Amino acid sequence: MLIAEVSEKFNLTPDTLRYYERIGLIPRVNRNKSGIRDYTEQDCKWVEFIKCMRGIGLPVEILIEYVELYQQGDSTLDSRKELLIDQRKQLAARMEEMQKVLVRMDGKITRYEQTILEKEKGLSRAK
Amino acid sequence: MLIAEVSEKFNLTPDTLRYYERIGLIPRVNRNKSGIRDYTEQDCKWVEFIKCMRGIGLPVEILIEYVELYQQGDSTLDSRKELLIDQRKQLAARMEEMQKVLVRMDGKITRYEQTILEKEKGLSRAK
DNA sequence: GCTTGACTTGGAGTTAACTCCAAGAGGTAG
DNA sequence: CTACCTCTTGGAGTTAACTCCAAGTCAAGC
């Protein structure tokens, strides 16, 4: 699969795909005889995984670490598991924070609605 | 309240507090006769609100807009409500996305645990 | 009256994560 | 064979959100 297709498929620019590879956010992609990237099924899975994790704000630095561990093989299974557990925990914490803010916003919105209603009432009475 | 105390209270550096004020992320804080910031209770509430909203990643740009609307008075009640509703919606969407990733991570972690267990079994049998 | 320390301002520097660009090469259409 | 298109690389530029800095002011202590 050529870079343009992968770009299309995952809605990431070719520049971003090359950048991800450059910094080790995805393993190196093989080139054909004329030096052009040819993404395997595996490569695409990595791209999808990384896009998904970046999408929720997981930092590039952590993901690079994960890819590095992966490339070192089975000896890093434990570290990779720990890394995931740690990130899962942080994710859950962020979600809790967001949940609180969501509730707070709901309260604020309700209060705005009331204030606006009262304004209108005041106006119609004054008519 | 002096900037140092506000900084302490909300765990934001004085530089960040000044920056927030400069860009209009919080309304202008009054200065005493010698030009030094003196935060009122109201100012502190703004700081807390902004810190909370920034904490979950609400962009500075949007918050500036909110503050601007606020400063224009009651005529912007509707716009402020709409802004909040819009941000609330986006927040909920982000949380859904995160929820999916959380589940995905859990699956990955479980699979790592299984793989590791199997490795161990294999080893002990080989002993 | 001079030093010290916390504050002021405007402006420059930093970091993360892209995003763009210039120079060059390979394959294909005319 | 030449033009054109898409790819390559290394490196420079951009954006958001701070974070740091230099030069100056002012009140308090000695």
mmCIF file of C-alpha atoms (C1' of nucleotides) in Angstrom:
data_model
loop_
_atom_site.group_PDB
_atom_site.id
_atom_site.type_symbol
_atom_site.label_atom_id
_atom_site.label_comp_id
_atom_site.label_asym_id
_atom_site.label_seq_id
_atom_site.Cartn_x
_atom_site.Cartn_y
_atom_site.Cartn_z
ATOM 1 C CA MET A 1 0.000 0.000 0.000
ATOM 2 C CA LEU A 2 1.368 3.383 -1.013
ATOM 3 C CA ILE A 3 1.648 6.317 1.334
ATOM 4 C CA ALA A 4 -1.140 8.190 -0.472
ATOM 5 C CA GLU A 5 -3.581 5.359 0.144
ATOM 6 C CA VAL A 6 -2.619 4.996 3.780
ATOM 7 C CA SER A 7 -2.950 8.746 4.117
ATOM 8 C CA GLU A 8 -6.450 8.570 2.659
ATOM 9 C CA LYS A 9 -7.428 5.516 4.679
ATOM 10 C CA PHE A 10 -6.538 6.960 8.053
ATOM 11 C CA ASN A 11 -7.017 10.602 7.297
ATOM 12 C CA LEU A 12 -3.452 11.540 8.129
ATOM 13 C CA THR A 13 -1.289 13.568 5.751
ATOM 14 C CA PRO A 14 1.677 11.856 4.096
ATOM 15 C CA ASP A 15 3.816 14.358 5.981
ATOM 16 C CA THR A 16 2.415 13.139 9.255
ATOM 17 C CA LEU A 17 2.944 9.504 8.303
ATOM 18 C CA ARG A 18 6.570 10.185 7.368
ATOM 19 C CA TYR A 19 7.008 12.186 10.561
ATOM 20 C CA TYR A 20 5.626 9.350 12.679
ATOM 21 C CA GLU A 21 8.035 6.935 11.091
ATOM 22 C CA ARG A 22 10.965 9.313 11.413
ATOM 23 C CA ILE A 23 10.560 9.698 15.150
ATOM 24 C CA GLY A 24 9.870 5.998 15.700
ATOM 25 C CA LEU A 25 6.192 6.306 16.468
ATOM 26 C CA ILE A 26 5.629 3.473 14.032
ATOM 27 C CA PRO A 27 8.224 0.855 13.047
ATOM 28 C CA ARG A 28 10.161 1.499 9.866
ATOM 29 C CA VAL A 29 8.154 0.832 6.718
ATOM 30 C CA ASN A 30 9.810 -1.144 3.892
ATOM 31 C CA ARG A 31 10.624 0.576 0.578
ATOM 32 C CA ASN A 32 10.317 -1.042 -2.851
ATOM 33 C CA LYS A 33 13.235 -1.225 -5.328
ATOM 34 C CA SER A 34 12.867 2.434 -6.163
ATOM 35 C CA GLY A 35 12.886 3.561 -2.546
ATOM 36 C CA ILE A 36 9.175 4.190 -2.166
ATOM 37 C CA ARG A 37 7.293 3.205 1.009
ATOM 38 C CA ASP A 38 5.123 0.112 0.687
ATOM 39 C CA TYR A 39 2.936 -0.323 3.770
ATOM 40 C CA THR A 40 2.122 -3.885 4.837
ATOM 41 C CA GLU A 41 -1.049 -4.900 6.662
ATOM 42 C CA GLN A 42 0.993 -4.796 9.875
ATOM 43 C CA ASP A 43 2.187 -1.270 9.160
ATOM 44 C CA CYS A 44 -1.414 -0.172 8.691
ATOM 45 C CA LYS A 45 -2.369 -1.691 12.020
ATOM 46 C CA TRP A 46 0.346 0.344 13.677
ATOM 47 C CA VAL A 47 -0.817 3.508 11.980
ATOM 48 C CA GLU A 48 -4.358 2.854 13.118
ATOM 49 C CA PHE A 49 -3.252 2.117 16.668
ATOM 50 C CA ILE A 50 -1.114 5.223 16.883
ATOM 51 C CA LYS A 51 -3.787 7.423 15.377
ATOM 52 C CA CYS A 52 -6.261 6.101 17.907
ATOM 53 C CA MET A 53 -3.939 6.661 20.873
ATOM 54 C CA ARG A 54 -2.855 10.111 19.693
ATOM 55 C CA GLY A 55 -6.490 10.947 19.162
ATOM 56 C CA ILE A 56 -7.176 10.792 22.868
ATOM 57 C CA GLY A 57 -4.041 12.732 23.670
ATOM 58 C CA LEU A 58 -1.576 10.057 24.665
ATOM 59 C CA PRO A 59 1.805 11.776 24.328
ATOM 60 C CA VAL A 60 4.084 10.881 21.427
ATOM 61 C CA GLU A 61 6.945 10.253 23.833
ATOM 62 C CA ILE A 62 5.104 7.411 25.596
ATOM 63 C CA LEU A 63 4.036 5.812 22.346
ATOM 64 C CA ILE A 64 7.597 5.873 21.034
ATOM 65 C CA GLU A 65 8.622 4.045 24.177
ATOM 66 C CA TYR A 66 5.929 1.449 23.561
ATOM 67 C CA VAL A 67 7.058 0.902 19.962
ATOM 68 C CA GLU A 68 10.663 0.589 21.085
ATOM 69 C CA LEU A 69 9.714 -2.030 23.658
ATOM 70 C CA TYR A 70 7.678 -3.893 21.061
ATOM 71 C CA GLN A 71 10.631 -4.011 18.715
ATOM 72 C CA GLN A 72 12.808 -5.560 21.402
ATOM 73 C CA GLY A 73 10.618 -8.653 21.371
ATOM 74 C CA ASP A 74 9.159 -10.939 24.007
ATOM 75 C CA SER A 75 11.538 -9.904 26.760
ATOM 76 C CA THR A 76 9.581 -6.665 27.080
ATOM 77 C CA LEU A 77 6.098 -8.130 27.443
ATOM 78 C CA ASP A 78 6.025 -7.178 31.106
ATOM 79 C CA SER A 79 7.187 -3.612 30.556
ATOM 80 C CA ARG A 80 4.664 -3.120 27.786
ATOM 81 C CA LYS A 81 1.878 -4.405 29.991
ATOM 82 C CA GLU A 82 2.961 -2.064 32.794
ATOM 83 C CA LEU A 83 3.135 0.867 30.402
ATOM 84 C CA LEU A 84 -0.416 0.159 29.249
ATOM 85 C CA ILE A 85 -1.685 -0.215 32.807
ATOM 86 C CA ASP A 86 -0.101 3.080 33.734
ATOM 87 C CA GLN A 87 -1.594 4.886 30.746
ATOM 88 C CA ARG A 88 -4.983 3.290 31.311
ATOM 89 C CA LYS A 89 -4.909 4.620 34.853
ATOM 90 C CA GLN A 90 -4.055 8.130 33.733
ATOM 91 C CA LEU A 91 -6.754 7.973 31.104
ATOM 92 C CA ALA A 92 -9.350 6.958 33.676
ATOM 93 C CA ALA A 93 -8.232 9.828 35.903
ATOM 94 C CA ARG A 94 -8.593 12.329 33.082
ATOM 95 C CA MET A 95 -12.048 11.002 32.323
ATOM 96 C CA GLU A 96 -13.123 11.420 35.923
ATOM 97 C CA GLU A 97 -11.937 15.008 35.836
ATOM 98 C CA MET A 98 -13.881 15.585 32.655
ATOM 99 C CA GLN A 99 -16.975 13.998 34.130
ATOM 100 C CA LYS A 100 -16.874 16.505 36.986
ATOM 101 C CA VAL A 101 -16.519 19.395 34.586
ATOM 102 C CA LEU A 102 -19.368 18.047 32.477
ATOM 103 C CA VAL A 103 -21.627 18.143 35.513
ATOM 104 C CA ARG A 104 -20.433 21.614 36.327
ATOM 105 C CA MET A 105 -21.179 22.799 32.813
ATOM 106 C CA ASP A 106 -24.638 21.285 32.990
ATOM 107 C CA GLY A 107 -25.287 23.252 36.139
ATOM 108 C CA LYS A 108 -24.039 26.436 34.508
ATOM 109 C CA ILE A 109 -26.186 25.861 31.434
ATOM 110 C CA THR A 110 -29.272 25.273 33.580
ATOM 111 C CA ARG A 111 -28.614 28.477 35.470
ATOM 112 C CA TYR A 112 -28.238 30.379 32.219
ATOM 113 C CA GLU A 113 -31.554 28.990 31.035
ATOM 114 C CA GLN A 114 -33.269 30.122 34.211
ATOM 115 C CA THR A 115 -31.746 33.579 34.059
ATOM 116 C CA ILE A 116 -32.814 33.963 30.447
ATOM 117 C CA LEU A 117 -36.348 32.808 31.259
ATOM 118 C CA GLU A 118 -36.618 35.305 34.094
ATOM 119 C CA LYS A 119 -35.407 38.098 31.822
ATOM 120 C CA GLU A 120 -38.142 37.216 29.336
ATOM 121 C CA LYS A 121 -40.811 37.104 32.006
ATOM 122 C CA GLY A 122 -39.695 40.488 33.279
ATOM 123 C CA LEU A 123 -39.886 41.874 29.775
ATOM 124 C CA SER A 124 -43.385 40.534 28.959
ATOM 125 C CA ARG A 125 -44.743 41.828 32.253
ATOM 126 C CA ALA A 126 -43.247 45.238 31.512
ATOM 127 C CA LYS A 127 -44.974 45.311 28.129
ATOM 128 C CA MET B 1 -5.069 39.043 47.577
ATOM 129 C CA LEU B 2 -1.578 39.304 46.120
ATOM 130 C CA ILE B 3 -0.441 37.435 43.056
ATOM 131 C CA ALA B 4 1.858 35.205 45.118
ATOM 132 C CA GLU B 5 -1.057 33.996 47.230
ATOM 133 C CA VAL B 6 -3.286 33.391 44.239
ATOM 134 C CA SER B 7 -0.413 31.544 42.607
ATOM 135 C CA GLU B 8 -0.068 29.352 45.697
ATOM 136 C CA LYS B 9 -3.801 28.835 46.096
ATOM 137 C CA PHE B 10 -4.418 27.597 42.567
ATOM 138 C CA ASN B 11 -1.030 26.139 41.837
ATOM 139 C CA LEU B 12 -0.404 28.366 38.855
ATOM 140 C CA THR B 13 2.808 30.369 38.491
ATOM 141 C CA PRO B 14 2.591 34.162 38.731
ATOM 142 C CA ASP B 15 3.793 34.199 35.134
ATOM 143 C CA THR B 16 0.825 32.102 34.089
ATOM 144 C CA LEU B 17 -1.584 34.334 36.005
ATOM 145 C CA ARG B 18 -0.164 37.444 34.366
ATOM 146 C CA TYR B 19 -0.258 35.714 30.991
ATOM 147 C CA TYR B 20 -3.909 34.747 31.450
ATOM 148 C CA GLU B 21 -4.778 38.321 32.254
ATOM 149 C CA ARG B 22 -2.729 39.694 29.375
ATOM 150 C CA ILE B 23 -4.530 37.629 26.780
ATOM 151 C CA GLY B 24 -7.947 38.233 28.322
ATOM 152 C CA LEU B 25 -8.462 34.763 29.700
ATOM 153 C CA ILE B 26 -9.483 36.401 32.950
ATOM 154 C CA PRO B 27 -10.859 39.932 33.296
ATOM 155 C CA ARG B 28 -8.389 42.644 34.204
ATOM 156 C CA VAL B 29 -7.361 42.566 37.860
ATOM 157 C CA ASN B 30 -7.254 45.863 39.791
ATOM 158 C CA ARG B 31 -3.937 47.301 40.981
ATOM 159 C CA ASN B 32 -3.388 49.122 44.263
ATOM 160 C CA LYS B 33 -1.932 52.659 44.433
ATOM 161 C CA SER B 34 1.551 51.359 43.721
ATOM 162 C CA GLY B 35 0.451 49.386 40.660
ATOM 163 C CA ILE B 36 0.439 45.921 42.233
ATOM 164 C CA ARG B 37 -2.297 43.398 41.437
ATOM 165 C CA ASP B 38 -4.869 42.921 44.181
ATOM 166 C CA TYR B 39 -7.153 39.969 43.387
ATOM 167 C CA THR B 40 -10.745 40.191 44.589
ATOM 168 C CA GLU B 41 -12.901 37.190 45.483
ATOM 169 C CA GLN B 42 -14.432 37.477 42.012
ATOM 170 C CA ASP B 43 -11.006 37.431 40.357
ATOM 171 C CA CYS B 44 -10.182 34.254 42.250
ATOM 172 C CA LYS B 45 -13.373 32.627 41.047
ATOM 173 C CA TRP B 46 -12.376 33.411 37.485
ATOM 174 C CA VAL B 47 -8.927 31.964 38.019
ATOM 175 C CA GLU B 48 -10.431 28.809 39.455
ATOM 176 C CA PHE B 49 -12.920 28.506 36.613
ATOM 177 C CA ILE B 50 -10.276 28.999 33.946
ATOM 178 C CA LYS B 51 -7.874 26.594 35.598
ATOM 179 C CA CYS B 52 -10.614 23.989 35.741
ATOM 180 C CA MET B 53 -11.570 24.440 32.084
ATOM 181 C CA ARG B 54 -7.986 24.513 30.867
ATOM 182 C CA GLY B 55 -7.326 21.408 32.942
ATOM 183 C CA ILE B 56 -9.598 19.345 30.732
ATOM 184 C CA GLY B 57 -8.162 20.860 27.575
ATOM 185 C CA LEU B 58 -10.686 23.498 26.629
ATOM 186 C CA PRO B 59 -8.765 25.771 24.253
ATOM 187 C CA VAL B 60 -7.663 29.203 25.424
ATOM 188 C CA GLU B 61 -9.271 30.792 22.377
ATOM 189 C CA ILE B 62 -12.759 29.603 23.347
ATOM 190 C CA LEU B 63 -12.352 30.710 26.929
ATOM 191 C CA ILE B 64 -11.247 34.170 25.848
ATOM 192 C CA GLU B 65 -14.423 34.382 23.796
ATOM 193 C CA TYR B 66 -16.461 33.415 26.847
ATOM 194 C CA VAL B 67 -14.800 36.059 28.998
ATOM 195 C CA GLU B 68 -15.355 38.680 26.314
ATOM 196 C CA LEU B 69 -19.045 37.806 26.120
ATOM 197 C CA TYR B 70 -19.299 37.920 29.887
ATOM 198 C CA GLN B 71 -17.824 41.401 29.951
ATOM 199 C CA GLN B 72 -20.399 42.641 27.476
ATOM 200 C CA GLY B 73 -23.142 42.033 30.024
ATOM 201 C CA ASP B 74 -26.630 40.571 29.924
ATOM 202 C CA SER B 75 -27.090 40.973 26.173
ATOM 203 C CA THR B 76 -24.767 37.999 25.680
ATOM 204 C CA LEU B 77 -26.512 35.539 27.998
ATOM 205 C CA ASP B 78 -27.771 33.560 25.024
ATOM 206 C CA SER B 79 -24.413 33.411 23.267
ATOM 207 C CA ARG B 80 -22.712 32.323 26.464
ATOM 208 C CA LYS B 81 -25.259 29.581 26.977
ATOM 209 C CA GLU B 82 -24.795 28.410 23.387
ATOM 210 C CA LEU B 83 -21.034 28.443 23.777
ATOM 211 C CA LEU B 84 -21.307 26.283 26.877
ATOM 212 C CA ILE B 85 -23.713 23.870 25.205
ATOM 213 C CA ASP B 86 -21.362 23.531 22.268
ATOM 214 C CA GLN B 87 -18.345 22.871 24.483
ATOM 215 C CA ARG B 88 -20.300 20.463 26.629
ATOM 216 C CA LYS B 89 -21.174 18.506 23.512
ATOM 217 C CA GLN B 90 -17.574 18.363 22.356
ATOM 218 C CA LEU B 91 -16.480 17.308 25.805
ATOM 219 C CA ALA B 92 -19.008 14.470 25.846
ATOM 220 C CA ALA B 93 -17.761 13.360 22.428
ATOM 221 C CA ARG B 94 -14.173 13.311 23.596
ATOM 222 C CA MET B 95 -15.174 11.292 26.629
ATOM 223 C CA GLU B 96 -16.937 8.722 24.486
ATOM 224 C CA GLU B 97 -13.831 8.369 22.368
ATOM 225 C CA MET B 98 -11.756 7.894 25.499
ATOM 226 C CA GLN B 99 -14.171 5.330 26.822
ATOM 227 C CA LYS B 100 -13.696 3.257 23.687
ATOM 228 C CA VAL B 101 -9.938 3.473 23.980
ATOM 229 C CA LEU B 102 -10.142 2.516 27.641
ATOM 230 C CA VAL B 103 -11.971 -0.669 26.704
ATOM 231 C CA ARG B 104 -9.446 -1.337 23.974
ATOM 232 C CA MET B 105 -6.577 -0.927 26.424
ATOM 233 C CA ASP B 106 -8.245 -3.279 28.856
ATOM 234 C CA GLY B 107 -8.452 -5.894 26.134
ATOM 235 C CA LYS B 108 -4.800 -5.381 25.260
ATOM 236 C CA ILE B 109 -3.762 -5.644 28.910
ATOM 237 C CA THR B 110 -5.732 -8.865 29.349
ATOM 238 C CA ARG B 111 -4.092 -10.340 26.277
ATOM 239 C CA TYR B 112 -0.668 -9.374 27.586
ATOM 240 C CA GLU B 113 -1.460 -11.102 30.858
ATOM 241 C CA GLN B 114 -2.481 -14.270 29.083
ATOM 242 C CA THR B 115 0.601 -14.254 26.877
ATOM 243 C CA ILE B 116 2.843 -13.761 29.873
ATOM 244 C CA LEU B 117 1.121 -16.595 31.768
ATOM 245 C CA GLU B 118 1.544 -18.944 28.834
ATOM 246 C CA LYS B 119 5.235 -18.051 28.593
ATOM 247 C CA GLU B 120 5.637 -18.935 32.260
ATOM 248 C CA LYS B 121 3.806 -22.223 31.896
ATOM 249 C CA GLY B 122 5.949 -23.108 28.923
ATOM 250 C CA LEU B 123 9.053 -22.334 30.942
ATOM 251 C CA SER B 124 8.084 -24.355 33.993
ATOM 252 C CA ARG B 125 7.191 -27.341 31.844
ATOM 253 C CA ALA B 126 10.502 -27.060 30.063
ATOM 254 C CA LYS B 127 12.322 -27.151 33.379
ATOM 255 C "C1'" DG C 1 19.466 57.763 52.040
ATOM 256 C "C1'" DC C 2 20.638 53.259 50.310
ATOM 257 C "C1'" DT C 3 19.851 48.379 49.666
ATOM 258 C "C1'" DT C 4 16.767 44.576 49.214
ATOM 259 C "C1'" DG C 5 13.054 41.995 47.574
ATOM 260 C "C1'" DA C 6 8.613 41.492 45.411
ATOM 261 C "C1'" DC C 7 6.253 43.393 42.100
ATOM 262 C "C1'" DT C 8 5.501 45.710 37.280
ATOM 263 C "C1'" DT C 9 5.765 45.632 31.894
ATOM 264 C "C1'" DG C 10 6.773 44.257 27.093
ATOM 265 C "C1'" DG C 11 9.051 41.083 24.674
ATOM 266 C "C1'" DA C 12 11.866 36.998 23.715
ATOM 267 C "C1'" DG C 13 12.450 31.932 24.302
ATOM 268 C "C1'" DT C 14 10.678 27.098 24.839
ATOM 269 C "C1'" DT C 15 8.156 22.685 23.997
ATOM 270 C "C1'" DA C 16 5.220 19.415 21.663
ATOM 271 C "C1'" DA C 17 3.503 18.015 17.601
ATOM 272 C "C1'" DC C 18 3.085 18.672 13.536
ATOM 273 C "C1'" DT C 19 3.468 20.954 8.630
ATOM 274 C "C1'" DC C 20 5.854 22.804 4.892
ATOM 275 C "C1'" DC C 21 9.643 23.190 1.686
ATOM 276 C "C1'" DA C 22 13.688 22.552 -1.537
ATOM 277 C "C1'" DA C 23 16.413 19.509 -4.045
ATOM 278 C "C1'" DG C 24 16.600 15.278 -6.242
ATOM 279 C "C1'" DA C 25 15.191 10.622 -8.292
ATOM 280 C "C1'" DG C 26 12.161 6.991 -10.695
ATOM 281 C "C1'" DG C 27 8.603 5.679 -13.764
ATOM 282 C "C1'" DT C 28 5.396 6.740 -17.385
ATOM 283 C "C1'" DA C 29 2.994 9.467 -21.346
ATOM 284 C "C1'" DG C 30 3.677 11.720 -25.531
ATOM 285 C "C1'" DC D 1 14.292 12.030 -25.006
ATOM 286 C "C1'" DT D 2 11.703 15.266 -22.413
ATOM 287 C "C1'" DA D 3 8.028 16.602 -19.405
ATOM 288 C "C1'" DC D 4 5.454 15.554 -15.562
ATOM 289 C "C1'" DC D 5 3.964 13.465 -11.486
ATOM 290 C "C1'" DT D 6 4.686 11.349 -7.152
ATOM 291 C "C1'" DC D 7 7.671 9.953 -4.318
ATOM 292 C "C1'" DT D 8 12.204 10.533 -1.441
ATOM 293 C "C1'" DT D 9 15.188 13.042 2.327
ATOM 294 C "C1'" DG D 10 16.836 16.440 5.719
ATOM 295 C "C1'" DG D 11 15.799 20.517 7.552
ATOM 296 C "C1'" DA D 12 13.206 24.770 8.389
ATOM 297 C "C1'" DG D 13 8.770 26.916 9.783
ATOM 298 C "C1'" DT D 14 4.336 27.043 12.456
ATOM 299 C "C1'" DT D 15 0.976 26.976 16.346
ATOM 300 C "C1'" DA D 16 -0.664 26.800 21.036
ATOM 301 C "C1'" DA D 17 0.292 27.642 25.483
ATOM 302 C "C1'" DC D 18 3.052 28.798 28.334
ATOM 303 C "C1'" DT D 19 7.720 30.305 30.648
ATOM 304 C "C1'" DC D 20 11.568 33.163 31.186
ATOM 305 C "C1'" DC D 21 14.012 37.525 31.181
ATOM 306 C "C1'" DA D 22 15.618 42.475 31.435
ATOM 307 C "C1'" DA D 23 14.760 46.866 32.946
ATOM 308 C "C1'" DG D 24 12.301 49.572 35.992
ATOM 309 C "C1'" DT D 25 9.314 50.893 40.332
ATOM 310 C "C1'" DC D 26 8.134 51.047 45.061
ATOM 311 C "C1'" DA D 27 7.776 50.163 50.080
ATOM 312 C "C1'" DA D 28 10.341 48.488 54.044
ATOM 313 C "C1'" DG D 29 14.455 47.672 56.840
ATOM 314 C "C1'" DC D 30 18.874 49.291 58.407
#
